[in-house]
XYZ file of N, CA, C and O in Angstrom:
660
model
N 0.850 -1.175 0.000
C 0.000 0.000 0.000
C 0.897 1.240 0.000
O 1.868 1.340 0.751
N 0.430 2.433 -1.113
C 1.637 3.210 -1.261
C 0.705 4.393 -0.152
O -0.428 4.399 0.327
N 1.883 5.301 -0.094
C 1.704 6.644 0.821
C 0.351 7.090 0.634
O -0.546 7.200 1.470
N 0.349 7.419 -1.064
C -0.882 7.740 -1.721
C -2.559 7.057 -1.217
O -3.693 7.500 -1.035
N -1.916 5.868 -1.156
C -3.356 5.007 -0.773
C -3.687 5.156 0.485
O -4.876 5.112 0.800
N -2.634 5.372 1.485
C -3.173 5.616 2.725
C -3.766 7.074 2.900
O -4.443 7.145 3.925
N -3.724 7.847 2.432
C -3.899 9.473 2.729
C -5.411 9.306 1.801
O -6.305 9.978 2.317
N -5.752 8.719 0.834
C -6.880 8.948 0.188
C -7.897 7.799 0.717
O -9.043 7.781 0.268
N -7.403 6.676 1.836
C -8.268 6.039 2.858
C -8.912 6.763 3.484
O -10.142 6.806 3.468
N -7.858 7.745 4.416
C -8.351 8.885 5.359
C -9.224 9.668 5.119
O -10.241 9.761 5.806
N -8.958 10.421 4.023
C -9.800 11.199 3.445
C -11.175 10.905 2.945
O -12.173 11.626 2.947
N -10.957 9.334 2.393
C -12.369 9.223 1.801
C -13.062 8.702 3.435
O -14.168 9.117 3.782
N -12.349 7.889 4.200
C -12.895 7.974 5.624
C -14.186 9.632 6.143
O -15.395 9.848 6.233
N -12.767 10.432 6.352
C -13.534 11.705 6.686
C -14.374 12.188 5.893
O -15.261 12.902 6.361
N -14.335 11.991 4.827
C -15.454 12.451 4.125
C -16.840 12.056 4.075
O -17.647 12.955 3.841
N -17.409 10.507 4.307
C -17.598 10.047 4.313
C -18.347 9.682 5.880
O -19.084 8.696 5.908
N -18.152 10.467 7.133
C -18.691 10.448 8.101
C -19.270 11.443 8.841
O -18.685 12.282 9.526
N -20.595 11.294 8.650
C -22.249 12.193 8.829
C -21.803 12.853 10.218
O -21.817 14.081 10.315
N -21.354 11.943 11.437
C -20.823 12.931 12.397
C -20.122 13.845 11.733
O -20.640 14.864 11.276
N -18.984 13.577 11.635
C -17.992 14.547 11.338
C -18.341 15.785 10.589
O -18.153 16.854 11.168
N -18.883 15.788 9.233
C -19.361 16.380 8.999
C -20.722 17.438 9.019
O -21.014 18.430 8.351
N -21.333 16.768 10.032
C -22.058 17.646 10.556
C -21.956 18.792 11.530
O -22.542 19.873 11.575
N -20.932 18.174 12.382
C -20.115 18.783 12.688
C -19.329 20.224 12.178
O -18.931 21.244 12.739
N -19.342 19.842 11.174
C -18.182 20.773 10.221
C -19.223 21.771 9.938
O -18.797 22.863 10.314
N -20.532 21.883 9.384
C -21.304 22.801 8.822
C -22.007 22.850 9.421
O -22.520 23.804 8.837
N -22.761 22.655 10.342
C -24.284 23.090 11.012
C -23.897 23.855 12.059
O -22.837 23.503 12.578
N -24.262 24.490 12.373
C -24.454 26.047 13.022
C -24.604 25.620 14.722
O -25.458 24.737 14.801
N -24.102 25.934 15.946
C -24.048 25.873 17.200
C -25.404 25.563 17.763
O -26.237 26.309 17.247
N -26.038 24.563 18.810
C -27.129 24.426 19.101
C -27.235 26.327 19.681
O -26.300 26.837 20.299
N -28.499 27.098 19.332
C -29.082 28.210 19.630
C -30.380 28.341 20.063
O -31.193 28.744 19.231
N -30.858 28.028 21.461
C -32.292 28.216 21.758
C -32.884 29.925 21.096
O -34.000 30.300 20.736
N -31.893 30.451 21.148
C -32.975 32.054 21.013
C -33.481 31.762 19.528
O -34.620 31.764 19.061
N -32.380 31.540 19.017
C -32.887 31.324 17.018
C -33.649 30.005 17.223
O -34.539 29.680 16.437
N -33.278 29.183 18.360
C -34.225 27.822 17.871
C -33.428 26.861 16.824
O -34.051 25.949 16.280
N -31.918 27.090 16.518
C -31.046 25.937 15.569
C -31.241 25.058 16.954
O -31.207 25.436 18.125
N -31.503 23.462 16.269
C -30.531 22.614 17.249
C -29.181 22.593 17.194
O -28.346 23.261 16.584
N -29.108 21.182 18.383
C -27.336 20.849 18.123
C -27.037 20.417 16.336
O -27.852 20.412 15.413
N -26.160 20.218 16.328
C -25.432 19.764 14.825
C -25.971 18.471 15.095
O -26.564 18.202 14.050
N -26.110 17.564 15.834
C -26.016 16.297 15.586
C -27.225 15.757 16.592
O -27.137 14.975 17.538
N -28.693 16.633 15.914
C -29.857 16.389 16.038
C -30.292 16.127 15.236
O -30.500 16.807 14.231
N -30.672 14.600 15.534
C -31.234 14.141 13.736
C -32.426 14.508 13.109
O -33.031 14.029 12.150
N -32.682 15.648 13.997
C -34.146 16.665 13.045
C -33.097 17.392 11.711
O -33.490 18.147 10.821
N -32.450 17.156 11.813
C -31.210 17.830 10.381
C -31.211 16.931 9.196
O -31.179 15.701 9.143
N -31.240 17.504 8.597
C -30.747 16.726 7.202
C -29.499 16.063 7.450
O -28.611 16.635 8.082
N -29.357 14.857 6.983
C -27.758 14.177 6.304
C -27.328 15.198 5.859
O -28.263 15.724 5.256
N -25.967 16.148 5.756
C -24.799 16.520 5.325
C -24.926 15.925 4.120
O -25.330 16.410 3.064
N -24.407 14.424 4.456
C -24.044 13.872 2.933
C -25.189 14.034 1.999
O -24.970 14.089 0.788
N -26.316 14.110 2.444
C -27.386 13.661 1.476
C -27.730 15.233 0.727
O -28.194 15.373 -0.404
N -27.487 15.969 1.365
C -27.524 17.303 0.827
C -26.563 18.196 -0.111
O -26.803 19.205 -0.773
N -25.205 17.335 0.110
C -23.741 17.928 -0.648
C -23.542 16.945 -1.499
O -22.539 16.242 -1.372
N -24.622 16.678 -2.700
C -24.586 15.637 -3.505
C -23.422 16.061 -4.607
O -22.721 15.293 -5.267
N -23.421 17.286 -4.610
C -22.070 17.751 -5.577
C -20.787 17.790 -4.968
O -19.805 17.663 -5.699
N -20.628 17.960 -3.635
C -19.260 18.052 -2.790
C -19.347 19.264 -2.317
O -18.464 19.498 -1.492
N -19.906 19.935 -2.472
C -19.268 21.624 -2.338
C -18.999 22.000 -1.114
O -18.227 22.865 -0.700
N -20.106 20.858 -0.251
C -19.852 21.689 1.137
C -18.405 20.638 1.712
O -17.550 21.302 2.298
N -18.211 19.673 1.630
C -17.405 18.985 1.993
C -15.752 19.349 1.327
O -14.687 19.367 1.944
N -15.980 19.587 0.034
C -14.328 19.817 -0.779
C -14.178 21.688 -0.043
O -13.254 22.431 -0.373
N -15.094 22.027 0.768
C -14.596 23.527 1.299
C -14.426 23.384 2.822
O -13.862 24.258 3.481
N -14.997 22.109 3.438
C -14.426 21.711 4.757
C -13.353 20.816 4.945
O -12.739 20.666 6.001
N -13.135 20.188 3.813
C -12.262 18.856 4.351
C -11.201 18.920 3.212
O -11.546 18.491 2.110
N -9.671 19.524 3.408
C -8.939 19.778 2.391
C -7.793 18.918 2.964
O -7.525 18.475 4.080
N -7.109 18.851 1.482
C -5.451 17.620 1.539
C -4.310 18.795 2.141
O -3.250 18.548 2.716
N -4.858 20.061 1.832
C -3.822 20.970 2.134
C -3.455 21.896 3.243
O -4.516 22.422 3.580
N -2.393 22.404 4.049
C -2.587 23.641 4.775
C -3.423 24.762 4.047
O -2.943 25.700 3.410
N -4.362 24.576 4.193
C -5.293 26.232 3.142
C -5.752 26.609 3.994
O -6.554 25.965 4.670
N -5.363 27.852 4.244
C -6.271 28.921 5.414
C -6.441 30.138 4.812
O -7.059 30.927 5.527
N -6.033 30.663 3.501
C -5.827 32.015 3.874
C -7.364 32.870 2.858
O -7.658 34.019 2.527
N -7.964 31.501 2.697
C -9.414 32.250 2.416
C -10.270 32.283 3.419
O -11.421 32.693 3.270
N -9.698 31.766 4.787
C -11.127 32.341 5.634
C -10.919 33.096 6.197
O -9.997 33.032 7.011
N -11.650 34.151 6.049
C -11.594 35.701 6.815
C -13.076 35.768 7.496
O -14.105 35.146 7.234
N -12.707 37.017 8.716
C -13.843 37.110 9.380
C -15.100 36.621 9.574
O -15.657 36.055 10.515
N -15.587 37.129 7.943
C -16.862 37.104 7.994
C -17.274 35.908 6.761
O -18.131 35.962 5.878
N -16.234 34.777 7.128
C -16.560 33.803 6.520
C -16.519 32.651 7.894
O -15.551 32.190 8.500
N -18.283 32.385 8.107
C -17.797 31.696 9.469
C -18.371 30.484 9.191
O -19.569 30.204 9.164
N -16.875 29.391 8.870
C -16.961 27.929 8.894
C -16.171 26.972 9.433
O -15.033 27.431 9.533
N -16.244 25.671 9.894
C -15.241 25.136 10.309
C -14.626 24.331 9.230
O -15.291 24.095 8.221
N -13.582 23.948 9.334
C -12.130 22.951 8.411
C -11.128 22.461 8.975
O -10.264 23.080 9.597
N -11.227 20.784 8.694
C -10.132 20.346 8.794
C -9.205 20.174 7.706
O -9.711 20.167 6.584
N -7.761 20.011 7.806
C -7.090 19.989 7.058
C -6.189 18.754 6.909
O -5.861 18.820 8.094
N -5.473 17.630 6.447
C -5.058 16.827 6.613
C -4.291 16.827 5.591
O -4.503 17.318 4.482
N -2.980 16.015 6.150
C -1.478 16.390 5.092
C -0.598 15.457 5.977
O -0.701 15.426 7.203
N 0.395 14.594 5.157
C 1.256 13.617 5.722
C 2.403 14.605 6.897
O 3.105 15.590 6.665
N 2.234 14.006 7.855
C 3.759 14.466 8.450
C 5.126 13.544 8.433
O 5.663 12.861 7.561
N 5.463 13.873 9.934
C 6.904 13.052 9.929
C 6.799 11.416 9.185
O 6.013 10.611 9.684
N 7.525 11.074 8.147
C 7.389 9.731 8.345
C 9.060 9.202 8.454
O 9.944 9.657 7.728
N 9.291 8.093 9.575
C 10.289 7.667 10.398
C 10.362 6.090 9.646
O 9.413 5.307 9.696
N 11.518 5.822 9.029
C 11.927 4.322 8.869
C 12.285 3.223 10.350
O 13.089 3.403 11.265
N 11.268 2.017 10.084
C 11.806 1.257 11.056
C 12.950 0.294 11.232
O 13.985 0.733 10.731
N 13.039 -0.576 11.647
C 14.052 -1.646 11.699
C 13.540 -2.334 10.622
O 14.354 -2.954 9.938
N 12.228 -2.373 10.274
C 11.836 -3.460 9.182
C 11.857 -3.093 7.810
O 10.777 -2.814 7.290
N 13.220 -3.029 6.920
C 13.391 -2.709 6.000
C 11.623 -2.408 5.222
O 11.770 -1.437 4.480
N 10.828 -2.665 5.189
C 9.287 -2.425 4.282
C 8.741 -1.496 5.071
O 8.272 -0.730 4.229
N 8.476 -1.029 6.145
C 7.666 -0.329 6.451
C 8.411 0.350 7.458
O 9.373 0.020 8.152
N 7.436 1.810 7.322
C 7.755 3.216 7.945
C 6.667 3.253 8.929
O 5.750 2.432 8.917
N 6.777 4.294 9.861
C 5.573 4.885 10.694
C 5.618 6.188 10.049
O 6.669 6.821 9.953
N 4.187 6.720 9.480
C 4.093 7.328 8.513
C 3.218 8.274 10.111
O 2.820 7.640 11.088
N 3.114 9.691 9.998
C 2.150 10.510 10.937
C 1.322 11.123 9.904
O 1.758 11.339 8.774
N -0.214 11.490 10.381
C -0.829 12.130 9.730
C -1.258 13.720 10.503
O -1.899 13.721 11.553
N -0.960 14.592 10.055
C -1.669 15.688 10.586
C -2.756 16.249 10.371
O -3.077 16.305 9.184
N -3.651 16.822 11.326
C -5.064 17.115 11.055
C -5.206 18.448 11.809
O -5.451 18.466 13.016
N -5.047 19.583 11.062
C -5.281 20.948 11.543
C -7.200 21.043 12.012
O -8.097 20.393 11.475
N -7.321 21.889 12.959
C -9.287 22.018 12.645
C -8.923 23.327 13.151
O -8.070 23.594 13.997
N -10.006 24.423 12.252
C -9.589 25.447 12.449
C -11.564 25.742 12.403
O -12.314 25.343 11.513
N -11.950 26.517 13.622
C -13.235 26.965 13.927
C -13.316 28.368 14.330
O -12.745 28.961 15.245
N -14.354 28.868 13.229
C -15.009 30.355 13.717
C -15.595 30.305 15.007
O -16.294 29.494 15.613
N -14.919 31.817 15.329
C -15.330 31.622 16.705
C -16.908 31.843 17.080
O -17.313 31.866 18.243
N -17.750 32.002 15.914
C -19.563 31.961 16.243
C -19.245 30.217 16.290
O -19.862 29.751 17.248
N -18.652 29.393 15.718
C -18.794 27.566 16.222
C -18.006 27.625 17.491
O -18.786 27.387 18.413
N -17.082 27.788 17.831
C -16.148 27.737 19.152
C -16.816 28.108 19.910
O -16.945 27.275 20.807
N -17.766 29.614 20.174
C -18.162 30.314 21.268
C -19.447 29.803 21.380
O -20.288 30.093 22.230
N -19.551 28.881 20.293
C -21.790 28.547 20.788
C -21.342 27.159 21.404
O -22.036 26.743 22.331
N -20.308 26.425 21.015
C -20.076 24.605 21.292
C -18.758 24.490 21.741
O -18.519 23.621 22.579
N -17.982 25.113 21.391
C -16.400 24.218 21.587
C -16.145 23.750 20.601
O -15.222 22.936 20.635
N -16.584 23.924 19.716
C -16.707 23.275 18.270
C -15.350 22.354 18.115
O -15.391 21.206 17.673
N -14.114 23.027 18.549
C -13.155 22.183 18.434
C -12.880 20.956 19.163
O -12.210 19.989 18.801
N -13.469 21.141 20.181
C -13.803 19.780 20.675
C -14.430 19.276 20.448
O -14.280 18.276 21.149
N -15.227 19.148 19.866
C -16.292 17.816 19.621
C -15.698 17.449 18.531
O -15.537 16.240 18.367
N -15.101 18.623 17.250
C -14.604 17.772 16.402
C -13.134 16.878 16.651
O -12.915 15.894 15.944
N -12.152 17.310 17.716
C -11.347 16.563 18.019
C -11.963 15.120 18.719
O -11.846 13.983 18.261
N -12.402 15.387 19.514
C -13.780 14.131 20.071
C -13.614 13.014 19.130
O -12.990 11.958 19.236
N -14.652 13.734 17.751
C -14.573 12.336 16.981
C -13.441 12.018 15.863
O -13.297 10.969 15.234
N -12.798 13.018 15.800
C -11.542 12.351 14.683
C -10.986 10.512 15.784
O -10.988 9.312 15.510
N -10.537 11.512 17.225
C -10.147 10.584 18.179
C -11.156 9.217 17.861
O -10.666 8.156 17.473
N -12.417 9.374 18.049
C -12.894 8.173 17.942
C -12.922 7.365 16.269
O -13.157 6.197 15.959
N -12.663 8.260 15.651
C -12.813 7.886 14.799
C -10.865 7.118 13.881
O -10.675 6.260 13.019
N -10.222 7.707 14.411
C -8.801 6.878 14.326
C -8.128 5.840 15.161
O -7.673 4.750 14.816
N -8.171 6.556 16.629
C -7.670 6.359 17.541
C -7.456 4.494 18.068
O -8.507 3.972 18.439
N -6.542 3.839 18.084
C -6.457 2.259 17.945
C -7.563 1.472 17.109
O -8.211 0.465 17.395
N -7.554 2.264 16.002
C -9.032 1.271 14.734
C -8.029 1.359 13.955
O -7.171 2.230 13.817
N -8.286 -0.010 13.261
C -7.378 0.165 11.962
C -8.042 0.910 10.277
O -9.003 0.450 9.659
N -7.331 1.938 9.918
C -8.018 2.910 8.991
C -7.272 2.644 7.900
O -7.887 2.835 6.851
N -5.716 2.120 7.732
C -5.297 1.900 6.789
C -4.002 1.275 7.547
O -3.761 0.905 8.696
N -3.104 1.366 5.997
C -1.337 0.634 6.122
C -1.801 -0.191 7.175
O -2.945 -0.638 7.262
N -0.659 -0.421 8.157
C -0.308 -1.319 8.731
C -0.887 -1.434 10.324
O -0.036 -0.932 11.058
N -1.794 -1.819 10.932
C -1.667 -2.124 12.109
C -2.496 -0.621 12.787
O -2.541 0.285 11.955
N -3.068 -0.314 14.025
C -4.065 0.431 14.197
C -3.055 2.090 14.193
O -1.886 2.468 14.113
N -4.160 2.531 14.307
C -3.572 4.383 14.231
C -3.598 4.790 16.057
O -4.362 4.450 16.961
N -2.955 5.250 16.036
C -2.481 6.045 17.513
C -1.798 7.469 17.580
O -0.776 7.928 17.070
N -2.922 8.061 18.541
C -2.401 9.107 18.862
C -1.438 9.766 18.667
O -0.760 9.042 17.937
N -0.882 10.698 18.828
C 0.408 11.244 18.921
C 0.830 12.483 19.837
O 1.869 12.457 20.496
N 0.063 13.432 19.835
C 0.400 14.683 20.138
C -0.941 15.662 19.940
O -1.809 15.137 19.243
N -1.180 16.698 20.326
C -2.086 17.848 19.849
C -1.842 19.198 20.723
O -1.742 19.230 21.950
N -1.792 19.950 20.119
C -1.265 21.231 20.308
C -2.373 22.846 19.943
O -3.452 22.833 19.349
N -1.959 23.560 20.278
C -2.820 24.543 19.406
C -1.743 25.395 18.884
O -0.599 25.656 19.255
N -2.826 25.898 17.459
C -2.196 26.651 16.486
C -2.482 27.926 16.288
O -3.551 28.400 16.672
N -1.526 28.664 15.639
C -2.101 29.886 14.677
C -3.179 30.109 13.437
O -3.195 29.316 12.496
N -4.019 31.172 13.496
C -5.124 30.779 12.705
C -5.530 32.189 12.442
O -5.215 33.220 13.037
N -6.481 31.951 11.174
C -6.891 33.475 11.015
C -7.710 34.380 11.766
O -8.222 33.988 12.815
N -7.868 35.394 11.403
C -8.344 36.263 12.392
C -9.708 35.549 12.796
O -10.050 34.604 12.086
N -10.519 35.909 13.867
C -11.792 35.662 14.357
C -12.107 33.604 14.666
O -13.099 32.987 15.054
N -10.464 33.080 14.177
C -10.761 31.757 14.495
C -9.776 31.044 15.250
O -9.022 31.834 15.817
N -9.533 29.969 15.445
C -8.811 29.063 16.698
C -8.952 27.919 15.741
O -9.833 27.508 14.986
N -7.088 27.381 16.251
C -6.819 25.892 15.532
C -5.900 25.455 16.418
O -5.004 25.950 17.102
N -6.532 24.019 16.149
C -5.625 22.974 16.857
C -5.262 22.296 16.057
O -5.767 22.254 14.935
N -3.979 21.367 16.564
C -3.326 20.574 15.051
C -3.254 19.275 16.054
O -2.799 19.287 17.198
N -3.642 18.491 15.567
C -3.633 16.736 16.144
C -2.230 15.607 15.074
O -2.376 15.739 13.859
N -1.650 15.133 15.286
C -0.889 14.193 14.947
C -1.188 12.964 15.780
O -1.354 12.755 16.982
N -1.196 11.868 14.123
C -1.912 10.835 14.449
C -0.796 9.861 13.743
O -0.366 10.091 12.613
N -0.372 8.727 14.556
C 0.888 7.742 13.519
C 0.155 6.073 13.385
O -0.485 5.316 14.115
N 0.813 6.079 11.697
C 0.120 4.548 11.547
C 1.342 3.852 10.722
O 2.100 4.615 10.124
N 1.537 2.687 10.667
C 2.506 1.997 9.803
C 2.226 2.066 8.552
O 1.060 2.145 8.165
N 3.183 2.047 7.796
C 3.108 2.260 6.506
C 4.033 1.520 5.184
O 5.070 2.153 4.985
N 3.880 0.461 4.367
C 5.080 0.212 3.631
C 5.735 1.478 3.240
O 5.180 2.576 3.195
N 7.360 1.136 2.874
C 7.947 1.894 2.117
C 7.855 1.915 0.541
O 8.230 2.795 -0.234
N 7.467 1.131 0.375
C 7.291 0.713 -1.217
C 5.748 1.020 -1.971
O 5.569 0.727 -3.153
């Protein structure tokens, strides 16, 4: 399994999960407006509604891309992109890391924590399951980041085995 195949597991993973993505686009539970939570199933499927991608290929990118969200663009995004990868003793396979930036407007941060819940389920959703390459995914590290104005990011590193070949 090449590098390639594992990073487009992930991805089609995240893409691909109604939490997560609901997460990503539905608006902070708000009694005064009357929104529920994101992940009140009086909501539409995400997926069933982004039959073209649009809302998903503008939340869920291969790249560091930040520098189109400004202020008064208030959405959340994760970002995912290979990190460190470390050769083992076993000539075939590496421990390959994956990084996962989430970067939330602060109308999602200040109504939910938004970043937590979405760290919540990446965790459940990687964390000792096997998602690809070799053998289950584990933790690594998480930190917080720099981010554009009016938002907050955290960056999670996640390591899984990987052939070299």
């Amino acid at each position: 399994m090449t590098m390639h195949k594992n990073f487009m597991d992930i991805y089609h993973l995240l893409n691909n999960d109604e939490q997560l993505n609901r997460l990503l686009y539905y608006s902070p539970l708000n009694l005064i407006e009357n929104t529920p939570d994101p992940l009140d199933p009086s909501l539409p499927n995400v997926l069933d509604i982004d039959e073209d991608w649009e809302i998903r290929t503008d939340r869920i990118l291969l790249t560091p891309k930040s520098d189109d969200l400004t202020a008064d663009k208030s959405i959340c995004r994760i970002l995912i992109y290979p990190g460190t990868r470390i050769p083992t003793s076993n000539y075939y396979v590496a421990d390959q890391q994956l990084v996962v930036d989430i970067l939330c407007h602060f109308d999602y941060e200040n109504g939910d924590l938004r970043s937590t819940r979405i760290s919540d389920r990446l965790n459940e959703l990687f964390c000792l399951n096997r998602i690809t390459g070799i053998g289950k995914m584990d933790y690594v590290r998480g930190t917080p980041i720099g981010a554009p104005v009016q938002y907050v990011g955290y960056r999670h590193a996640y390591e899984f085995g990987s052939f070299k070949k």
